[in-house]
Coordinates of C-alpha atoms in Angstrom, one line a residue:
M200 CA 29.8 36.5 -75.9
S201 CA 33.3 37.7 -77.0
E202 CA 35.3 40.2 -75.1
E203 CA 35.3 42.5 -78.2
F204 CA 31.5 42.5 -78.3
K205 CA 31.4 43.3 -74.6
Q206 CA 33.8 46.2 -75.1
R207 CA 31.7 47.5 -78.0
L208 CA 28.5 47.3 -75.8
K209 CA 30.4 49.3 -73.1
D210 CA 31.5 51.9 -75.6
Y211 CA 27.9 52.1 -76.9
A212 CA 26.6 52.8 -73.4
D213 CA 29.3 55.5 -72.9
G214 CA 28.5 57.2 -76.2
K215 CA 31.9 56.6 -77.7
L216 CA 30.8 54.9 -81.0
S217 CA 30.1 56.6 -84.3
D218 CA 26.6 56.6 -85.8
E219 CA 27.4 53.7 -88.1
E220 CA 28.9 51.7 -85.3
K221 CA 25.8 52.4 -83.1
S222 CA 23.5 51.2 -85.9
E223 CA 25.5 48.0 -86.2
I224 CA 25.3 47.3 -82.4
E225 CA 21.6 48.0 -82.3
R226 CA 21.0 45.5 -85.2
E227 CA 23.0 42.9 -83.3
M228 CA 21.0 43.5 -80.1
E229 CA 17.7 43.1 -82.0
K230 CA 18.9 39.7 -83.2
L231 CA 19.8 38.7 -79.7
E232 CA 16.3 39.7 -78.5
E233 CA 14.7 37.5 -81.1
Y234 CA 17.0 34.6 -80.2
Q235 CA 16.0 35.0 -76.5
A236 CA 12.3 35.1 -77.3
Y237 CA 12.6 31.9 -79.3
V238 CA 14.6 30.1 -76.6
N239 CA 12.0 31.1 -73.9
E240 CA 9.1 29.8 -76.0
M241 CA 10.9 26.5 -76.5
L242 CA 11.6 26.1 -72.8
V243 CA 7.9 26.7 -71.9
N244 CA 6.8 24.1 -74.4
E245 CA 9.2 21.5 -73.0
R246 CA 8.0 22.1 -69.4
S247 CA 4.4 21.7 -70.4
S248 CA 5.1 18.5 -72.1
D249 CA 6.9 17.1 -69.0
V250 CA 4.0 18.0 -66.6
I251 CA 1.1 16.9 -68.7
P252 CA 2.1 14.7 -71.6
S253 CA 0.0 14.9 -74.6
H254 CA -1.0 11.3 -74.2
A255 CA -1.7 11.5 -70.5
N256 CA -5.4 11.0 -70.9
N257 CA -4.8 7.7 -72.7
D258 CA -2.1 6.4 -70.3
P259 CA -3.4 3.4 -68.4
T260 CA -1.0 3.9 -65.6
S261 CA -2.3 7.4 -64.6
L262 CA -4.0 7.7 -61.2
S263 CA -7.7 8.4 -61.0
P264 CA -9.1 10.8 -58.4
K265 CA -10.5 7.8 -56.4
K266 CA -7.0 6.2 -56.2
E267 CA -5.5 9.5 -55.3
K268 CA -7.9 9.9 -52.3
R269 CA -7.1 6.3 -51.3
I270 CA -3.4 7.0 -51.3
V271 CA -3.9 10.2 -49.2
R272 CA -6.1 8.3 -46.7
R273 CA -3.5 5.6 -46.4
G274 CA -0.8 8.1 -45.7
K275 CA -2.9 9.7 -43.0
W276 CA -3.4 6.3 -41.3
K277 CA 0.3 5.6 -41.5
A278 CA 1.0 8.9 -39.8
R279 CA -1.5 8.2 -37.1
I280 CA -0.1 4.7 -36.4
S281 CA 3.4 6.1 -36.3
N282 CA 2.3 8.7 -33.8
A283 CA 0.5 6.1 -31.7
L284 CA 3.5 3.8 -31.7
T285 CA 5.7 6.7 -30.6
V286 CA 3.4 7.5 -27.7
I287 CA 3.1 3.8 -26.7
S288 CA 6.9 3.5 -26.8
A289 CA 7.3 6.6 -24.6
I290 CA 4.7 5.2 -22.1
L291 CA 6.5 1.8 -22.0
A292 CA 9.8 3.5 -21.4
I293 CA 8.4 5.7 -18.6
T294 CA 6.7 2.6 -17.1
I295 CA 9.9 0.6 -17.1
L296 CA 11.9 3.4 -15.6
S297 CA 9.3 4.0 -12.9
S298 CA 9.2 0.3 -12.1
I299 CA 12.9 0.3 -11.6
G300 CA 12.7 3.5 -9.5
T301 CA 9.9 1.9 -7.4
A302 CA 11.9 -1.2 -6.7
L303 CA 14.9 0.8 -5.7
F304 CA 12.8 3.1 -3.4
Y305 CA 11.0 0.3 -1.5
G306 CA 13.9 -2.1 -1.6
A307 CA 16.6 0.2 -0.3
G308 CA 18.2 -0.5 3.0
D309 CA 18.8 -3.5 5.2
P310 CA 16.1 -4.3 6.2
S311 CA 14.4 -2.7 3.2
R312 CA 11.9 0.1 3.4
N313 CA 9.2 -2.4 2.4
D314 CA 10.1 -4.7 5.3
K315 CA 10.0 -1.8 7.8
Y316 CA 6.6 -0.7 6.5
R317 CA 5.2 -4.2 6.9
D318 CA 6.7 -4.4 10.4
A319 CA 5.0 -1.2 11.4
I320 CA 1.7 -2.2 9.8
A321 CA 1.7 -5.6 11.6
S322 CA 2.5 -3.9 14.9
A323 CA -0.2 -1.3 14.5
I324 CA -2.8 -4.1 13.7
S325 CA -1.7 -6.2 16.7
I326 CA -1.9 -3.3 19.1
S327 CA -5.3 -1.8 17.9
Q328 CA -7.2 -4.8 16.6
P329 CA -8.1 -7.5 19.2
N330 CA -7.6 -11.0 18.1
I331 CA -6.7 -9.9 14.5
E332 CA -3.8 -11.2 12.6
V333 CA -3.0 -10.3 9.0
P334 CA -0.2 -12.3 7.3
L335 CA 1.1 -9.5 5.0
S336 CA 2.4 -9.8 1.5
S337 CA 3.6 -7.0 -0.7
Q338 CA 3.5 -6.3 -4.4
G339 CA 5.5 -3.5 -6.2
K340 CA 3.7 -1.5 -8.8
V341 CA 4.7 1.4 -11.0
F342 CA 5.0 5.2 -10.4
F343 CA 6.3 4.6 -6.8
M344 CA 3.3 2.7 -5.6
Q345 CA 3.4 -0.4 -3.4
E346 CA 0.6 -2.6 -2.2
V347 CA 0.7 -4.5 1.1
Y348 CA -2.2 -6.9 1.6
G349 CA -3.4 -10.0 3.4
D350 CA -6.4 -11.9 4.8
I351 CA -7.9 -10.7 8.1
D352 CA -7.8 -13.8 10.4
K353 CA -9.2 -14.4 13.8
K354 CA -8.6 -17.3 16.1
V355 CA -11.9 -19.0 17.0
G356 CA -11.4 -22.2 18.9
K357 CA -8.2 -23.9 17.6
E358 CA -8.5 -22.6 14.1
R359 CA -7.9 -19.3 12.4
V360 CA -10.8 -18.1 10.3
T361 CA -10.7 -15.5 7.6
V362 CA -13.1 -12.6 8.2
G363 CA -12.0 -10.0 5.6
K364 CA -9.4 -8.5 3.4
Y365 CA -6.8 -5.9 4.5
T366 CA -5.0 -3.6 2.0
V367 CA -2.5 -0.8 2.5
N368 CA -1.5 1.2 -0.7
F369 CA 1.6 3.3 -0.6
L370 CA 2.4 6.2 -2.8
F371 CA 5.9 7.6 -2.1
G372 CA 5.6 6.1 1.4
L373 CA 2.2 7.7 2.1
P374 CA -0.3 5.0 3.1
S375 CA -4.0 4.5 2.6
V376 CA -5.9 1.7 4.3
N377 CA -8.9 -0.4 3.3
M378 CA -10.5 -3.1 5.5
D379 CA -13.1 -5.2 3.7
W380 CA -15.0 -7.3 6.3
N381 CA -17.0 -10.3 5.4
E382 CA -20.8 -10.1 5.8
R383 CA -20.9 -12.7 8.5
S384 CA -18.1 -11.1 10.5
S385 CA -18.9 -9.1 13.7
P386 CA -15.9 -7.0 14.6
S387 CA -17.3 -6.2 18.1
R388 CA -14.5 -5.1 20.5
V389 CA -16.2 -3.5 23.5
F390 CA -14.4 -3.6 26.9
Y391 CA -15.1 -2.1 30.3
R392 CA -12.4 -0.5 32.3
P393 CA -12.5 -0.9 36.1
D394 CA -13.8 2.3 37.5
S395 CA -13.4 1.8 41.2
P396 CA -10.2 2.8 43.1
A397 CA -10.4 -0.5 45.0
K398 CA -10.3 -2.3 41.7
A399 CA -7.4 -0.3 40.2
S400 CA -4.6 -2.4 41.6
S401 CA -4.0 -6.1 41.2
V402 CA -1.1 -6.4 43.6
D403 CA -0.2 -4.9 47.0
Q404 CA 3.0 -3.2 47.9
D405 CA 4.7 -6.5 48.5
G406 CA 3.8 -7.8 45.1
A407 CA 1.3 -10.3 46.3
P408 CA -2.1 -10.5 44.7
Q409 CA -4.8 -8.7 46.6
E410 CA -7.7 -10.6 48.0
Q411 CA -11.1 -9.9 46.4
S412 CA -13.6 -8.1 48.5
K413 CA -16.5 -10.1 50.0
E414 CA -18.9 -8.1 47.8
Q415 CA -17.0 -9.3 44.7
K416 CA -16.8 -12.9 45.9
T417 CA -20.5 -13.2 46.9
R418 CA -21.9 -11.1 44.0
P419 CA -24.6 -13.2 42.3
S420 CA -23.8 -14.2 38.7
S421 CA -27.1 -12.9 37.6
T422 CA -26.0 -9.3 38.2
K423 CA -23.2 -9.6 35.7
S424 CA -23.8 -7.7 32.4
G425 CA -22.9 -9.0 29.0
D426 CA -24.0 -11.7 26.5
W427 CA -24.3 -14.6 28.9
S428 CA -27.8 -15.4 27.8
R429 CA -26.7 -15.3 24.1
L430 CA -23.8 -17.6 25.0
E431 CA -26.2 -20.0 26.7
K432 CA -28.4 -20.3 23.6
L433 CA -25.4 -21.4 21.4
P434 CA -25.2 -25.1 20.7
E435 CA -22.9 -27.1 22.8
G436 CA -20.9 -28.3 19.9
T437 CA -19.6 -24.8 19.0
V438 CA -16.6 -22.6 19.9
A439 CA -16.7 -18.9 20.3
E440 CA -14.6 -15.8 20.6
A441 CA -15.4 -13.7 23.8
Y442 CA -14.4 -10.2 24.8
V443 CA -14.0 -10.5 28.6
S444 CA -13.7 -7.4 30.9
F445 CA -12.4 -7.7 34.4
N446 CA -13.4 -5.8 37.5
R447 CA -9.8 -5.2 38.5
F448 CA -6.3 -4.9 36.9
F449 CA -4.0 -7.8 36.4
S450 CA -0.3 -8.1 35.7
T451 CA 0.5 -10.1 32.6
D452 CA 1.9 -13.1 34.5
E453 CA -0.9 -13.1 37.0
L454 CA -3.6 -13.1 34.3
L455 CA -1.9 -15.9 32.4
K456 CA -1.9 -18.1 35.5
Q457 CA -5.6 -17.7 35.8
F458 CA -6.1 -19.6 32.6
E459 CA -3.4 -22.2 33.1
N460 CA -5.9 -24.8 34.2
R461 CA -8.9 -23.7 32.2
N462 CA -10.0 -25.3 29.0
M463 CA -9.9 -22.1 27.0
E464 CA -7.2 -19.9 25.5
P465 CA -6.5 -16.1 26.0
V466 CA -5.4 -14.7 22.6
W467 CA -5.3 -10.9 23.1
F468 CA -4.9 -8.7 26.2
A469 CA -6.3 -5.2 26.7
V470 CA -3.8 -2.8 28.4
D471 CA -4.8 0.1 30.6
T472 CA -3.8 3.3 28.9
G473 CA -5.8 5.6 31.2
P474 CA -9.4 6.7 31.1
N475 CA -10.7 6.9 27.5
D476 CA -11.7 10.5 27.7
R477 CA -9.6 11.7 24.7
F478 CA -12.7 11.1 22.6
G479 CA -15.3 12.2 25.1
D480 CA -16.0 8.8 26.7
H481 CA -16.2 9.0 30.5
D482 CA -18.3 5.9 31.3
G483 CA -15.5 3.4 31.3
I484 CA -16.5 1.8 27.9
I485 CA -13.5 1.2 25.7
T486 CA -14.4 0.8 22.1
D487 CA -10.9 1.3 20.8
P488 CA -8.7 -0.7 23.1
V489 CA -4.9 -0.9 23.1
G490 CA -3.2 -4.2 23.8
F491 CA -1.1 -7.0 22.5
P492 CA -1.6 -10.6 21.3
S493 CA -0.7 -13.6 23.4
Y494 CA 1.9 -14.6 20.9
P495 CA 4.0 -11.5 20.0
V496 CA 4.2 -10.2 16.4
W497 CA 8.0 -10.2 16.3
H498 CA 10.0 -7.4 14.7
H499 CA 12.9 -7.9 12.2
D500 CA 15.5 -7.2 14.9
D501 CA 14.0 -9.8 17.2
L502 CA 15.4 -12.5 15.0
T503 CA 18.5 -14.2 16.2
V504 CA 20.4 -15.1 12.9
T505 CA 22.2 -18.5 13.1
S506 CA 23.1 -18.9 9.4
Y507 CA 23.6 -16.5 6.5
Q508 CA 24.7 -17.0 2.9
E509 CA 24.9 -14.8 -0.2
E510 CA 25.0 -16.1 -3.8
K511 CA 25.7 -13.6 -6.6
R512 CA 23.5 -13.8 -9.7
G513 CA 24.4 -11.7 -12.8
W514 CA 26.1 -8.3 -12.5
F515 CA 24.0 -6.8 -9.8
G516 CA 21.8 -9.5 -8.4
K517 CA 22.2 -11.8 -5.5
I518 CA 20.3 -14.5 -3.6
V519 CA 20.4 -14.3 0.2
S520 CA 19.5 -17.2 2.4
S521 CA 19.5 -17.0 6.2
G522 CA 18.2 -18.9 9.1
G523 CA 17.4 -18.1 12.7
H524 CA 14.9 -18.1 15.5
Y525 CA 12.7 -15.7 17.5
P526 CA 12.5 -15.8 21.3
S527 CA 10.6 -18.6 22.8
I528 CA 7.5 -17.8 24.8
D529 CA 6.1 -19.8 27.8
T530 CA 2.4 -20.2 27.1
Y531 CA 1.5 -19.2 30.7
G532 CA 4.5 -17.1 31.6
D533 CA 7.2 -14.7 30.3
G534 CA 5.1 -11.7 31.2
E535 CA 8.0 -9.4 31.3
L536 CA 9.1 -10.3 27.8
R537 CA 5.6 -9.8 26.5
N538 CA 5.4 -6.4 28.2
E539 CA 8.7 -5.3 26.8
H540 CA 7.7 -6.3 23.3
F541 CA 4.4 -4.4 23.7
I542 CA 6.3 -1.2 24.7
K543 CA 8.8 -1.7 21.9
S544 CA 5.9 -1.9 19.4
L545 CA 4.5 1.4 20.7
R546 CA 7.9 3.0 20.2
L547 CA 8.1 1.6 16.7
L548 CA 4.8 3.2 15.9
Q549 CA 6.1 6.6 17.1
Q550 CA 8.7 6.3 14.4
Y551 CA 6.1 5.6 11.7
E552 CA 3.5 8.1 12.6
L553 CA 1.8 8.2 9.2
I554 CA 1.3 4.4 9.3
A555 CA 0.1 4.5 12.9
N556 CA -2.4 7.3 12.1
R557 CA -3.8 5.3 9.1
V558 CA -3.8 1.8 10.5
A559 CA -4.8 2.7 14.1
P560 CA -6.5 6.2 13.7
F561 CA -8.2 6.2 17.1
I562 CA -5.1 5.3 19.1
D563 CA -3.0 8.0 20.7
V564 CA 0.3 6.3 20.6
D565 CA 2.3 9.0 22.4
A566 CA -0.2 9.3 25.3
S567 CA -0.6 5.5 25.5
L568 CA 3.2 5.0 25.7
A569 CA 3.6 7.7 28.3
Y570 CA 0.9 6.2 30.5
V571 CA 2.3 2.7 30.3
E572 CA 5.8 3.8 31.0
Q573 CA 4.6 5.6 34.1
N574 CA 2.1 3.1 35.4
G575 CA 3.3 -0.2 34.0
V576 CA 1.5 -2.8 31.9
R577 CA -1.9 -3.5 33.6
L578 CA -4.5 -5.7 32.0
Y579 CA -8.3 -5.1 32.4
G580 CA -9.6 -7.4 29.7
A581 CA -8.8 -10.2 27.2
V582 CA -10.1 -11.9 24.1
I583 CA -10.7 -15.5 25.0
T584 CA -11.7 -18.4 22.8
G585 CA -12.8 -21.9 23.5
P586 CA -15.8 -24.2 23.7
V587 CA -19.1 -22.4 24.6
K588 CA -19.7 -24.5 27.6
E589 CA -16.2 -23.6 29.0
L590 CA -16.7 -19.9 28.4
L591 CA -20.0 -20.1 30.4
T592 CA -18.0 -21.1 33.5
L593 CA -16.4 -17.5 33.5
R594 CA -19.8 -16.2 34.7
E595 CA -19.0 -17.7 38.1
V596 CA -15.5 -16.2 38.3
P597 CA -15.6 -13.2 40.7
W598 CA -13.1 -11.0 38.8
V599 CA -15.0 -11.3 35.5
H600 CA -17.3 -8.3 35.0
D601 CA -18.6 -8.5 31.4
L602 CA -18.5 -10.8 28.4
R603 CA -19.3 -10.0 24.8
V604 CA -19.6 -12.7 22.2
G605 CA -17.7 -12.3 18.9
E606 CA -17.3 -14.9 16.2
V607 CA -18.9 -18.4 16.6
R608 CA -17.9 -21.5 14.7
L609 CA -18.7 -25.2 14.7
W610 CA -16.7 -27.4 17.0
N611 CA -12.9 -27.5 16.2
W612 CA -11.5 -27.9 19.7
T613 CA -9.2 -30.5 20.9
E614 CA -9.6 -31.5 24.6

């Protein structure tokens, strides 16, 4: 459109043109309208031919409704698979990150948190479970979970027999305990505490063992309670585990000397922690004893390190190898060392109260420790193992009050 024509249109709108000029402009505008209508019609026809060609129905490459549905369905499945892969990738990423976090959480420190937990668990078991040993292993999981597990072993005769499975699961350091006993196992652990003041002391003021009363020395063996008749019925070629209660208290060294020349082995000692009235028992029966094994369950700081070596692996890894030894123990002595280790284990459980409450729920660690620190370590019972015929000889021992039979196995003893 020329500038002259634009000016004439403006003058037409302003009423500045003559009648002849107005007529001429109007005729030009009518022509423009006809041109515009023609152009619009052509554009519509071109668009229609692009969308639906005239030969579409005859085109062999056109899609049928069935093919269209198939393509739509395939697209939906692709979208679903894509979403599923996204979710799986996110879960894998979270799992990997949580595994790394779990390893850092339980592996931090020297010794690591995992080693400290295992130490506390082993100590709680040794104190609260007579003649029970659980060689512990640990396995890291995801989401800050850790499993500590092992077989429940008892010493019967000269061998250790497996009587169950022990598992402790941690979540952010919070433990849950599961003990799965074998069907044939009999976790009997009944002891009797001396209830007479005359029996409450094993040594006099000078430290010498007190003489037994005439009544104790001459008491007929038939008056003793316990499973003696059951022990008599066991075949001679068997070994057994026996829970033996005394009618007086012994020091650790004194009690060990009593078994030095006997063909049997004491494997666990019951320690006096006061009358068991915290749970309403006033009859001297102890069903949840506190004690320690004959061979201590050593702590990580009991190890004397004699060699240590580190070897770096990669950017952040390293391999540590060390060697050392734990204190040596005299089979029938070192009572003071055993007592100190027992008290140390109680103090350790005070630091790990959650573990102590789960592993040894019926033991009042604070009260037991306070009583032992005030009164000393005094023994009123022991778990003893050996040939059945040898255990029967304890019925004639004046300071033996009661015997309960535990596990029994075929002969495995060495004379």
